Amino acid sequence: AAEKAPAPASGGTRRVLLFPLPFQGHLNPMLQLADVLHARGFHITVFHAAFNAPDPVAGYRFVPVGAGVPAADLVPTGSDGDFAGALLRINERLQGAFQDCLREEVLLEEEEEEGARPACLVLDSNLRGMQVVAGRLGVPTLVLRTGGAACLAAYMAFPALCDKGLLPPKDHSQLNMPLDDLPPLRLQDMIFSTTTPHETMTTCLERIVESAKCSSGVILNTFTDLEDVDIQKIIDGVGVPVYAIGPLYKISSGAQSSLLSPDKTCLDWLDKQEAESVLFVSLGSLASMGQEELVETAWGLANSRLPFLWVIRPDAVQGSGKVGLPDGFEEETRGRGMVVNWAPQQDVLGHQAVGGFWTHNGWNSTLESICEGVPMICRPHFADQMINARYVEQVWKVGFELEGKLERGNIERGIIKLFRGEEGGEMRRRANDLKDKATLCIKKGGSSQTMVDLLINRIMSSPS
Ligand code: UDX
């Protein structure tokens, strides 16, 4: 952000190393960033955990880290995802193995490129442990925040809320309290998971902020017109350059690595539906629901009488692991409903038949919905999802939160409000305005495209 004129930025022939987190919502933005850098001439090495390994990309080097560490040690536990605990374990268990891999990679590069060192290592901002290792080996780091700017700004404010005695909350009655320094967030939006101990949360967030401050630059998958206030807070707070270059899935050539295979037949089905008539329902890659919630959702969708495309991952239902749709549901919704294991989500959201998105508000889903001009029904589960949902409802006003118990009547009313209500129409108009802004920011001279040039120059200026 301190830098000014964007110069022509291309022709990097140096190697950039990248290390994503092994989760869907983190792999894709990192691979999209790799794609952007590769298109500008950089050689690419992707370090990755052995589980949830990304699909290979021709011309990239892929290096698995910690092959012997069991995946069960590294994934979130519990139904509302103790994501913070998993993040700490990933750093702890993979750090040693990463040191060996990074050292080898640096040596290999020096051999292959006659003394040249990798230009930098781009880390997921949850990998502070790997940044410490890179520091020891003299490799400069950039961090990629795969979440929104509002989320990082809120994480930066977390210690002050603890110092004020607001976190952890003393009792239930405090949860609705508005946070004066972080409008429109409430105390409850800062509770990332009911199963994560406060100390784990504090350490996890401290490390994320540390990773940003100790880097040579922070890359954000967002755009200025969407989050200018929070981007500015980050610029003021981290003391290193900040590059808002999102939406990455639009600025790249669409690279991604799907952990499940997308069912593309739903696109043919969408072709047969009327414009803006279909509700798309998806909880992303990690969130799950109880069997009773599944049944209520099914009847809520059925009773709305509107077409829907519903993603139910094989592991999306807690408990038995078997997805039990209620008797009669299929007959009731035949012809106007489709259920798939995994969808080509970006294509679905970009399809003219889709008129609404029931989402868990993972950042990628939120951003994709905004960029495709689709208004949202928000049902956040954990981590940053509550913050994202709050912004959707209160700041961008392109959706609303479905609050309270998940119950069929409530769901049906929510769907009707989005598709048939006046408010829903206004949300749709605003979503289309944001879509136009997202389209402009990635064009030549647009804010994100300009930031990509600055970022490339920054990487090129790293001593070889
Ligand atoms: C996780 C956390 O839940 C989220 O809060 C954090 O912001 C990122 O990491 P996830 O649950 O995977 O994310 O959700 P999200 O960020 O929305 O990413 C899911 C990705 O999977 C999206 O890019 C979406 O397009 C893709 N997807 C999802 C599909 O391609 N098909 C599907 O059927 C569902």
Coordinates of C-alpha atoms and ligand atoms in Angstrom, one line a residue:
A1 CA 0.0 0.0 0.0
A2 CA 3.0 2.3 0.6
E3 CA 4.1 1.7 -3.0
K4 CA 2.7 3.9 -5.8
A5 CA 3.0 3.7 -9.5
P6 CA 2.3 0.2 -10.9
A7 CA 5.1 -0.6 -13.4
P8 CA 4.7 -3.2 -16.1
A9 CA 4.8 -6.4 -14.2
S10 CA 5.7 -9.6 -15.9
G11 CA 8.6 -11.7 -17.0
G12 CA 9.5 -13.2 -13.6
T13 CA 11.6 -16.2 -14.3
R14 CA 12.2 -16.9 -10.6
R15 CA 10.7 -19.5 -8.5
V16 CA 7.9 -18.8 -6.0
L17 CA 7.1 -21.3 -3.3
L18 CA 3.6 -21.6 -1.9
F19 CA 2.1 -23.5 1.0
P20 CA -1.7 -23.7 1.3
L21 CA -3.7 -25.2 4.2
P22 CA -5.1 -28.6 3.3
F23 CA -8.7 -27.5 3.2
Q24 CA -10.9 -26.8 0.1
G25 CA -11.6 -23.2 1.0
H26 CA -7.8 -22.5 1.3
L27 CA -6.4 -24.7 -1.5
N28 CA -8.4 -23.0 -4.2
P29 CA -7.3 -19.4 -3.6
M30 CA -3.7 -20.4 -3.2
L31 CA -3.7 -22.4 -6.4
Q32 CA -5.4 -19.5 -8.1
L33 CA -2.7 -17.2 -6.9
A34 CA -0.1 -19.7 -8.2
D35 CA -1.9 -19.5 -11.5
V36 CA -1.7 -15.7 -11.6
L37 CA 2.1 -15.9 -10.8
H38 CA 2.8 -18.6 -13.3
A39 CA 1.0 -16.6 -16.0
R40 CA 3.5 -13.9 -15.3
G41 CA 6.5 -16.2 -15.8
F42 CA 7.3 -17.4 -12.3
H43 CA 8.2 -21.0 -11.7
I44 CA 6.0 -22.6 -9.1
T45 CA 6.6 -25.0 -6.2
V46 CA 3.6 -26.0 -4.1
F47 CA 4.3 -27.5 -0.6
H48 CA 1.2 -29.3 0.7
A49 CA 0.1 -31.6 3.5
A50 CA 0.0 -35.2 2.4
F51 CA -3.7 -35.5 3.0
N52 CA -6.2 -33.5 0.8
A53 CA -3.3 -33.2 -1.7
P54 CA -4.1 -30.7 -4.5
D55 CA -4.5 -32.1 -8.1
P56 CA -1.3 -31.9 -10.0
V57 CA -0.8 -29.0 -12.4
A58 CA 1.5 -29.4 -15.4
G59 CA 4.8 -27.5 -15.0
Y60 CA 4.5 -27.0 -11.2
R61 CA 6.6 -28.8 -8.6
F62 CA 4.5 -30.4 -5.8
V63 CA 6.2 -31.3 -2.5
P64 CA 4.3 -33.3 0.1
V65 CA 5.2 -32.4 3.7
G66 CA 4.9 -34.7 6.7
A67 CA 3.7 -37.8 4.8
G68 CA 3.9 -39.9 8.0
V69 CA 1.6 -37.6 10.0
P70 CA -1.9 -39.2 10.3
A71 CA -4.6 -37.0 8.7
A72 CA -6.8 -37.6 11.8
D73 CA -4.3 -35.5 13.8
L74 CA -4.7 -32.5 11.5
V75 CA -8.4 -32.1 10.8
P76 CA -10.9 -30.2 12.9
T77 CA -12.8 -32.3 15.5
G78 CA -16.4 -31.9 16.7
S79 CA -19.5 -31.0 14.8
D80 CA -19.0 -27.2 14.8
G81 CA -15.4 -27.7 13.8
D82 CA -12.6 -26.9 16.3
F83 CA -10.8 -25.3 13.4
A84 CA -8.5 -23.3 15.6
G85 CA -7.3 -26.5 17.4
A86 CA -6.6 -28.1 14.0
L87 CA -4.6 -25.1 12.9
L88 CA -2.3 -25.2 15.9
R89 CA -1.8 -29.0 15.4
I90 CA -1.0 -28.5 11.7
N91 CA 1.8 -26.0 12.5
E92 CA 3.2 -28.1 15.3
R93 CA 3.2 -31.5 13.5
L94 CA 4.4 -30.3 10.1
Q95 CA 7.0 -27.7 11.1
G96 CA 10.0 -30.1 11.4
A97 CA 9.2 -31.9 8.2
F98 CA 8.7 -28.6 6.4
Q99 CA 12.2 -27.4 7.5
D100 CA 13.8 -30.3 5.7
C101 CA 11.6 -29.9 2.6
L102 CA 12.3 -26.2 2.4
R103 CA 16.0 -26.6 2.8
E104 CA 16.1 -29.2 0.0
E105 CA 14.0 -27.0 -2.2
V106 CA 16.3 -24.0 -1.7
L107 CA 19.3 -26.2 -2.5
L108 CA 17.6 -27.6 -5.6
E109 CA 16.8 -24.2 -6.9
E110 CA 20.4 -23.0 -6.3
E111 CA 21.6 -26.0 -8.3
E112 CA 19.1 -25.7 -11.1
E113 CA 19.2 -22.0 -11.5
E114 CA 22.9 -21.4 -10.9
G115 CA 22.8 -19.8 -7.5
A116 CA 19.4 -18.2 -7.7
R117 CA 17.3 -18.5 -4.6
P118 CA 13.5 -18.7 -4.6
A119 CA 12.0 -15.2 -4.7
C120 CA 9.7 -15.9 -1.8
L121 CA 7.4 -18.3 0.0
V122 CA 3.7 -17.5 0.0
L123 CA 2.1 -19.0 3.1
D124 CA -1.5 -19.4 4.1
S125 CA -1.7 -16.9 7.0
N126 CA -2.6 -19.8 9.3
L127 CA 0.9 -21.2 8.9
R128 CA 2.9 -19.0 11.2
G129 CA 5.0 -22.1 12.3
M130 CA 6.2 -22.5 8.7
Q131 CA 7.0 -18.8 8.5
V132 CA 9.4 -19.2 11.5
V133 CA 11.1 -22.0 9.6
A134 CA 11.4 -19.8 6.5
G135 CA 12.9 -17.0 8.6
R136 CA 15.6 -19.4 9.8
L137 CA 16.5 -20.3 6.3
G138 CA 16.4 -16.7 5.0
V139 CA 13.5 -17.2 2.7
P140 CA 11.2 -14.1 2.6
T141 CA 7.5 -14.7 3.1
L142 CA 4.2 -13.2 1.9
V143 CA 1.0 -14.4 3.5
L144 CA -2.3 -15.1 1.7
R145 CA -5.4 -14.4 3.8
T146 CA -8.1 -16.6 2.2
G147 CA -10.8 -14.9 4.3
G148 CA -12.3 -11.5 4.0
A149 CA -10.7 -8.2 5.2
A150 CA -13.4 -7.8 7.8
C151 CA -12.4 -11.0 9.3
L152 CA -8.7 -10.2 9.6
A153 CA -9.6 -6.7 11.0
A154 CA -11.8 -8.4 13.6
Y155 CA -9.0 -10.9 14.5
M156 CA -6.6 -7.9 14.9
A157 CA -9.1 -6.4 17.4
F158 CA -9.5 -9.7 19.4
P159 CA -6.8 -9.0 22.1
A160 CA -8.4 -5.5 22.9
L161 CA -11.8 -7.2 23.4
C162 CA -10.1 -9.7 25.8
D163 CA -8.3 -6.8 27.6
K164 CA -11.7 -5.0 28.0
G165 CA -13.0 -8.2 29.7
L166 CA -15.6 -8.8 26.9
L167 CA -14.1 -12.0 25.7
P168 CA -14.6 -14.7 26.7
P169 CA -18.2 -13.6 27.4
K170 CA -19.3 -14.0 31.0
D171 CA -22.8 -15.1 30.2
H172 CA -25.3 -15.7 27.5
S173 CA -27.0 -12.3 27.9
Q174 CA -23.9 -10.5 26.6
L175 CA -23.8 -12.2 23.2
N176 CA -26.0 -9.8 21.4
M177 CA -23.9 -6.8 22.5
P178 CA -22.8 -4.6 19.6
L179 CA -19.0 -4.1 19.4
D180 CA -18.5 -0.3 19.1
D181 CA -15.1 -0.6 17.4
L182 CA -16.2 -3.3 14.9
P183 CA -19.6 -2.3 13.6
P184 CA -21.8 -4.1 12.7
L185 CA -20.4 -7.1 14.6
R186 CA -21.7 -8.3 17.9
L187 CA -19.9 -10.2 20.6
Q188 CA -21.5 -13.5 19.4
D189 CA -19.9 -13.0 15.9
M190 CA -16.5 -13.3 17.6
I191 CA -17.1 -16.7 19.1
F192 CA -15.7 -18.9 16.4
S193 CA -16.7 -22.2 17.8
T194 CA -18.4 -23.4 21.0
T195 CA -16.0 -26.2 21.3
T196 CA -12.7 -24.3 21.1
P197 CA -11.2 -23.2 24.4
H198 CA -10.6 -19.5 24.7
E199 CA -6.8 -20.0 25.1
T200 CA -6.6 -22.0 21.8
M201 CA -8.6 -19.3 20.1
T202 CA -6.3 -16.5 21.5
T203 CA -3.1 -18.3 20.4
C204 CA -4.5 -19.1 17.0
L205 CA -5.6 -15.5 16.2
E206 CA -2.4 -14.1 17.7
R207 CA -0.4 -16.2 15.2
I208 CA -2.5 -15.2 12.2
V209 CA -1.9 -11.5 13.0
E210 CA 1.8 -12.2 13.7
S211 CA 2.1 -14.0 10.4
A212 CA 0.9 -10.8 8.6
K213 CA 3.1 -8.5 10.6
C214 CA 6.2 -10.7 10.1
S215 CA 5.7 -11.0 6.3
S216 CA 6.9 -8.9 3.5
G217 CA 3.3 -8.3 2.4
V218 CA -0.2 -9.5 2.9
I219 CA -2.3 -10.7 0.0
L220 CA -6.1 -10.5 0.4
N221 CA -8.7 -12.3 -1.6
T222 CA -11.1 -9.3 -1.7
F223 CA -11.4 -6.1 -3.6
T224 CA -11.3 -2.4 -2.6
D225 CA -14.9 -1.5 -3.5
L226 CA -16.2 -4.3 -1.3
E227 CA -14.1 -3.8 1.8
D228 CA -12.3 -0.5 1.7
V229 CA -12.7 0.3 5.4
D230 CA -11.4 -3.0 6.6
I231 CA -8.6 -3.1 4.1
Q232 CA -7.5 0.3 5.4
K233 CA -7.6 -1.0 9.0
I234 CA -5.3 -3.8 8.0
I235 CA -2.9 -1.4 6.2
D236 CA -2.8 0.7 9.3
G237 CA -2.3 -2.3 11.6
V238 CA 0.2 -4.6 10.0
G239 CA 3.0 -2.3 8.9
V240 CA 3.7 -4.1 5.7
P241 CA 2.3 -3.7 2.1
V242 CA -1.2 -5.0 1.6
Y243 CA -2.4 -6.3 -1.8
A244 CA -6.2 -6.7 -2.2
I245 CA -6.2 -8.8 -5.5
G246 CA -9.5 -10.6 -5.3
P247 CA -11.7 -12.2 -6.5
L248 CA -8.8 -14.6 -7.2
Y249 CA -11.1 -17.1 -9.0
K250 CA -11.8 -14.4 -11.5
I251 CA -8.3 -12.9 -11.8
S252 CA -6.8 -16.3 -12.4
S253 CA -7.8 -18.6 -15.2
G254 CA -10.1 -20.4 -12.8
A255 CA -7.5 -22.9 -11.5
Q256 CA -8.8 -25.1 -8.6
S257 CA -8.5 -28.4 -7.0
S258 CA -11.7 -30.2 -6.1
L259 CA -11.5 -32.6 -3.2
L260 CA -14.7 -34.1 -4.4
S261 CA -15.7 -34.7 -7.9
P262 CA -18.3 -32.1 -9.1
D263 CA -21.5 -33.4 -10.6
K264 CA -21.8 -31.4 -13.8
T265 CA -25.1 -32.8 -14.8
C266 CA -26.7 -30.2 -12.5
L267 CA -25.7 -27.6 -15.1
D268 CA -27.8 -29.3 -17.7
W269 CA -30.7 -29.4 -15.2
L270 CA -30.2 -25.7 -14.6
D271 CA -30.4 -25.0 -18.3
K272 CA -34.0 -26.2 -18.2
Q273 CA -35.0 -23.9 -15.3
E274 CA -36.4 -20.3 -15.6
A275 CA -34.1 -17.3 -15.0
E276 CA -33.4 -16.5 -11.4
S277 CA -35.8 -19.2 -10.2
V278 CA -33.5 -21.7 -8.5
L279 CA -32.2 -21.7 -4.9
F280 CA -28.8 -23.2 -4.6
V281 CA -28.1 -24.7 -1.2
S282 CA -24.5 -25.6 0.0
L283 CA -22.6 -25.7 3.3
G284 CA -19.2 -25.6 1.8
S285 CA -16.6 -28.3 2.5
L286 CA -16.5 -28.7 6.3
A287 CA -19.8 -27.6 7.9
S288 CA -22.4 -30.3 8.7
M289 CA -25.9 -30.6 10.1
G290 CA -27.8 -33.0 12.3
Q291 CA -30.3 -35.6 10.9
E292 CA -33.2 -33.6 12.3
E293 CA -31.9 -30.4 10.7
L294 CA -31.6 -32.3 7.4
V295 CA -35.2 -33.3 7.6
E296 CA -36.4 -29.8 8.4
T297 CA -34.3 -28.4 5.5
A298 CA -35.8 -30.9 3.2
W299 CA -39.4 -30.0 4.1
G300 CA -38.6 -26.3 4.1
L301 CA -37.3 -26.6 0.5
A302 CA -40.2 -28.8 -0.5
N303 CA -42.9 -26.6 1.0
S304 CA -41.5 -23.4 -0.6
R305 CA -42.6 -24.9 -4.0
L306 CA -39.6 -23.3 -5.6
P307 CA -36.9 -25.1 -7.6
F308 CA -33.7 -25.9 -5.7
L309 CA -30.3 -27.5 -6.2
W310 CA -29.0 -28.9 -3.0
V311 CA -25.5 -30.1 -2.3
I312 CA -25.3 -32.8 0.4
R313 CA -21.7 -34.0 0.8
P314 CA -21.3 -37.6 1.8
D315 CA -20.0 -36.4 5.2
A316 CA -22.5 -33.6 5.6
V317 CA -24.8 -35.3 8.2
Q318 CA -23.5 -35.8 11.7
G319 CA -23.8 -39.1 13.5
S320 CA -24.6 -42.1 11.4
G321 CA -22.8 -40.8 8.4
K322 CA -25.7 -41.9 6.2
V323 CA -27.8 -39.2 4.5
G324 CA -31.4 -40.0 5.3
L325 CA -33.7 -37.8 3.2
P326 CA -37.3 -38.1 4.6
D327 CA -39.8 -40.4 3.0
G328 CA -42.0 -38.7 0.4
F329 CA -39.5 -35.9 -0.2
E330 CA -38.3 -37.2 -3.5
E331 CA -41.8 -37.7 -4.9
E332 CA -42.9 -34.3 -3.6
T333 CA -40.0 -32.4 -5.2
R334 CA -39.5 -34.5 -8.4
G335 CA -38.8 -32.3 -11.4
R336 CA -38.1 -29.2 -9.4
G337 CA -35.4 -30.3 -7.0
M338 CA -32.0 -31.8 -7.5
V339 CA -29.6 -33.2 -4.9
V340 CA -25.9 -33.7 -5.7
N341 CA -22.8 -34.7 -3.6
W342 CA -20.7 -31.8 -4.9
A343 CA -21.5 -29.1 -7.5
P344 CA -19.3 -27.0 -9.8
Q345 CA -20.2 -24.1 -7.5
Q346 CA -18.8 -21.2 -9.4
D347 CA -20.6 -22.3 -12.6
V348 CA -23.8 -22.9 -10.7
L349 CA -23.7 -19.4 -9.1
G350 CA -22.9 -17.9 -12.5
H351 CA -25.8 -19.7 -14.2
Q352 CA -28.7 -17.5 -15.1
A353 CA -31.2 -19.9 -13.5
V354 CA -29.9 -19.4 -10.0
G355 CA -31.7 -16.7 -8.1
G356 CA -30.5 -17.3 -4.5
F357 CA -27.9 -19.0 -2.5
W358 CA -28.4 -20.6 0.9
T359 CA -24.9 -20.6 2.2
H360 CA -22.8 -21.3 5.3
N361 CA -20.9 -18.1 4.4
G362 CA -17.4 -19.5 4.1
W363 CA -15.5 -16.6 2.5
N364 CA -15.1 -18.2 -0.9
S365 CA -18.8 -19.0 -1.1
T366 CA -19.7 -15.4 0.1
L367 CA -17.3 -13.8 -2.4
E368 CA -18.4 -16.1 -5.3
S369 CA -22.1 -15.2 -4.6
I370 CA -21.3 -11.5 -4.5
C371 CA -19.3 -11.7 -7.7
E372 CA -22.0 -13.5 -9.5
G373 CA -24.7 -11.1 -8.3
V374 CA -26.6 -13.8 -6.3
P375 CA -28.4 -12.7 -3.1
M376 CA -28.0 -15.0 0.0
I377 CA -29.8 -16.7 2.8
C378 CA -27.1 -16.9 5.4
R379 CA -26.8 -19.8 7.9
P380 CA -23.2 -19.5 9.3
H381 CA -21.7 -22.4 11.3
F382 CA -18.3 -21.5 12.7
A383 CA -15.0 -19.6 12.3
D384 CA -15.3 -16.5 10.1
Q385 CA -18.7 -17.4 8.8
M386 CA -20.6 -15.4 11.4
I387 CA -18.6 -12.3 10.5
N388 CA -19.2 -12.8 6.8
A389 CA -22.9 -13.4 7.3
R390 CA -23.2 -10.2 9.4
Y391 CA -21.5 -8.2 6.6
V392 CA -23.8 -9.7 4.0
E393 CA -26.9 -8.7 6.0
Q394 CA -25.8 -5.4 7.5
V395 CA -23.1 -3.8 5.3
W396 CA -23.6 -5.0 1.7
K397 CA -27.3 -5.8 2.3
V398 CA -27.3 -8.6 -0.3
G399 CA -28.9 -11.2 2.0
F400 CA -30.1 -12.0 5.4
E401 CA -29.4 -14.4 8.2
L402 CA -31.8 -17.2 8.9
E403 CA -31.8 -17.1 12.6
G404 CA -33.1 -19.4 15.3
K405 CA -33.7 -23.1 15.2
L406 CA -33.6 -24.7 11.8
E407 CA -37.3 -25.4 11.3
R408 CA -39.3 -26.0 8.1
G409 CA -41.7 -23.1 8.5
N410 CA -38.9 -20.7 9.2
I411 CA -37.0 -22.0 6.2
E412 CA -40.0 -21.7 3.9
R413 CA -40.6 -18.1 5.0
G414 CA -36.9 -17.3 4.4
I415 CA -37.0 -18.7 0.9
I416 CA -40.2 -16.9 0.0
K417 CA -38.8 -13.6 1.4
L418 CA -35.7 -13.9 -0.8
F419 CA -37.5 -14.9 -4.0
R420 CA -40.9 -13.2 -3.8
G421 CA -40.5 -10.4 -1.3
E422 CA -39.8 -6.8 -2.0
E423 CA -36.8 -6.9 0.3
G424 CA -35.4 -9.9 -1.7
G425 CA -35.7 -7.9 -4.9
E426 CA -33.7 -5.0 -3.4
M427 CA -31.1 -7.5 -2.3
R428 CA -30.9 -8.8 -5.8
R429 CA -30.4 -5.3 -7.2
R430 CA -27.6 -4.6 -4.8
A431 CA -26.0 -7.9 -5.5
N432 CA -26.0 -7.0 -9.2
D433 CA -24.3 -3.7 -8.4
L434 CA -21.6 -5.4 -6.5
K435 CA -21.2 -7.9 -9.3
D436 CA -20.5 -4.9 -11.7
K437 CA -17.9 -3.6 -9.3
A438 CA -16.2 -7.0 -9.0
T439 CA -16.1 -7.1 -12.8
L440 CA -14.5 -3.7 -13.0
C441 CA -11.8 -4.3 -10.4
I442 CA -10.2 -7.1 -12.3
K443 CA -10.1 -5.2 -15.6
K444 CA -6.9 -3.3 -16.7
G445 CA -6.5 -0.3 -14.4
G446 CA -9.0 -1.8 -11.9
S447 CA -8.0 -1.9 -8.2
S448 CA -7.2 -5.6 -8.0
Q449 CA -5.4 -5.8 -11.4
T450 CA -3.2 -2.8 -10.3
M451 CA -2.5 -4.5 -7.0
V452 CA -1.4 -7.7 -8.9
D453 CA 1.2 -5.6 -10.7
L454 CA 2.5 -4.1 -7.5
L455 CA 2.6 -7.6 -5.9
I456 CA 4.6 -8.9 -8.9
N457 CA 7.1 -6.0 -8.6
R458 CA 7.4 -6.7 -4.9
I459 CA 8.3 -10.4 -5.5
M460 CA 10.7 -9.5 -8.4
S461 CA 12.5 -7.1 -6.1
S462 CA 13.4 -9.8 -3.6
P463 CA 17.3 -10.3 -3.6
S464 CA 18.3 -13.3 -5.6
Ligands
UDX1 C1 -13.5 -23.0 5.2 C2 -14.2 -22.4 6.3 O1 -15.4 -23.0 6.5 C3 -14.5 -20.9 5.9 O2 -15.2 -20.3 7.0 C4 -13.2 -20.2 5.6 O3 -13.6 -18.9 5.1 C5 -12.5 -21.0 4.5 O4 -12.3 -22.3 4.9 P1 -15.3 -23.9 3.3 O5 -16.2 -24.6 4.3 O6 -14.6 -24.8 2.4 O7 -14.2 -23.0 4.0 O8 -16.1 -22.9 2.5 P2 -15.8 -21.8 1.4 O9 -14.7 -20.8 1.9 O10 -17.0 -21.2 1.0 O11 -15.1 -22.7 0.3 C6 -15.7 -23.7 -0.4 C7 -15.2 -23.8 -1.8 O12 -15.7 -25.0 -2.3 C8 -15.8 -22.7 -2.7 O13 -14.8 -22.2 -3.5 C9 -16.9 -23.4 -3.5 O14 -17.0 -22.9 -4.8 C10 -16.4 -24.8 -3.5 N1 -17.5 -25.7 -3.6 C11 -18.4 -25.9 -2.5 C12 -17.7 -26.4 -4.8 O15 -17.0 -26.3 -5.7 N2 -18.8 -27.3 -4.8 C13 -19.6 -27.5 -3.8 O16 -20.6 -28.3 -4.0 C14 -19.4 -26.8 -2.6

